Amino acid sequence: MMRIALITQRGVTLIELLIVMTIMMTTLGLVAPLALNSIEKAQAQSEYLGFAAWLKKASNLGFANGQGITVSLDKNTLIANLPSGEKIERKYEYLNFETLEFRFSRNGMPTIELIKLKSRHQSKSLNVIKLLDGSRE
């Protein structure tokens, strides 16, 4: 009788391992930039929403105090002079403003209607009046 020897394979070869790793690295190289871009976009949107919320807060503060608040925007910096003499300065990573100075009057209304800014190299206009009225743009 003739015996047939069965060869059993117990592992993977180095070539198979290299092929799998190459496929994984190629996939990671394609997906990682998209994921990082999504994270940066979300952070920029969060910063924009925080700026809009700060404008609402400044309007309410001007109304509550019955005195005006002066706001200056320049590049990525917001500076607010409060009636108490306190100065608030905020720097933004993803927002860039045109140089602008305006006031929230004692009734909380701004002296401007539009704020032009750039967020992640995209130009935007924020309608402050609509923002304070609660209207959607």
C-alpha positions in Angstrom: 0.0 0.0 0.0 1.1 3.4 -0.8 0.9 6.1 1.8 0.1 9.6 0.7 1.6 12.2 3.0 -0.7 15.2 3.7 1.1 18.4 4.1 -0.6 20.7 6.6 0.1 24.4 6.7 0.4 25.8 10.2 1.0 29.5 9.5 1.3 32.3 7.0 4.2 32.9 4.9 6.2 36.1 5.0 4.9 37.1 1.5 1.3 36.7 2.7 2.0 38.9 5.7 3.6 41.6 3.6 0.7 41.6 1.2 -1.8 42.0 4.0 0.2 44.8 5.7 0.6 46.6 2.3 -3.2 46.5 1.8 -3.8 47.8 5.3 -1.3 50.7 5.0 -2.7 51.7 1.6 -6.2 51.8 3.1 -5.1 53.7 6.1 -3.2 56.2 3.8 -6.5 56.8 1.9 -8.8 57.1 4.9 -6.6 59.0 7.4 -6.6 62.4 5.6 -10.4 62.3 5.3 -10.8 61.6 9.0 -8.4 64.4 9.9 -10.2 66.8 7.6 -13.5 66.0 9.2 -12.1 66.6 12.7 -10.7 70.0 11.6 -14.0 70.9 10.0 -15.9 70.0 13.1 -13.5 72.1 15.3 -13.9 75.1 12.9 -17.7 74.8 13.1 -17.6 74.6 16.9 -15.5 77.7 17.0 -17.9 79.6 14.7 -20.9 78.6 16.8 -19.0 79.6 20.0 -18.4 83.1 18.4 -22.1 83.4 17.5 -23.0 82.5 21.1 -20.6 85.0 22.4 -22.2 87.7 20.3 -25.6 86.8 21.8 -24.1 87.0 25.3 -22.6 90.4 24.6 -25.9 91.7 23.4 -27.7 90.4 26.5 -25.0 91.9 28.7 -25.3 95.3 27.0 -29.0 95.2 27.5 -28.9 93.9 31.1 -26.3 96.6 32.2 -28.1 99.4 30.2 -24.7 100.4 28.9 -23.0 99.8 25.6 -20.2 97.3 24.9 -17.5 98.0 22.3 -16.2 95.0 20.3 -13.1 95.0 18.0 -12.3 92.3 15.6 -8.9 92.0 13.9 -7.5 89.0 12.2 -8.2 86.1 14.6 -8.7 88.2 17.7 -11.9 89.6 19.4 -11.5 92.3 22.0 -14.5 93.5 24.0 -14.6 96.5 26.4 -17.2 96.0 29.0 -18.9 98.9 30.9 -17.1 97.8 34.1 -13.8 98.6 32.5 -13.0 94.9 32.1 -11.4 93.9 28.8 -12.1 90.5 27.2 -9.8 89.1 24.6 -10.4 85.9 22.6 -8.2 84.4 20.0 -9.6 82.0 17.4 -7.7 79.3 15.6 -10.0 78.8 12.6 -11.7 82.2 12.3 -10.2 85.2 10.7 -12.1 88.6 10.7 -11.8 91.7 8.6 -10.8 94.6 10.9 -13.9 96.0 12.4 -15.1 97.8 15.4 -18.8 98.1 16.5 -20.9 98.5 19.6 -23.8 96.8 21.2 -26.0 99.7 22.4 -27.7 99.9 25.8 -30.7 98.1 24.3 -28.5 95.2 23.1 -28.6 96.1 19.4 -25.4 96.1 17.3 -24.3 99.1 15.2 -23.6 96.8 12.3 -25.5 94.2 10.4 -22.9 91.9 8.9 -19.6 90.5 10.1 -17.4 89.2 7.3 -15.0 86.4 8.3 -13.1 83.4 6.9 -13.4 80.0 8.4 -11.0 77.4 7.0 -10.4 79.5 3.9 -14.1 79.9 3.2 -15.6 83.4 3.3 -18.7 83.8 5.4 -21.0 86.6 6.4 -22.7 86.5 9.8 -25.9 88.6 9.9 -25.8 89.8 13.5 -29.4 91.2 13.5 -30.8 87.8 12.4 -28.6 86.0 14.9 -30.0 88.1 17.7 -33.6 87.8 16.5 -33.1 84.0 16.4 -33.8 83.8 12.7 -32.0 81.2 10.6 -29.8 82.4 7.7 
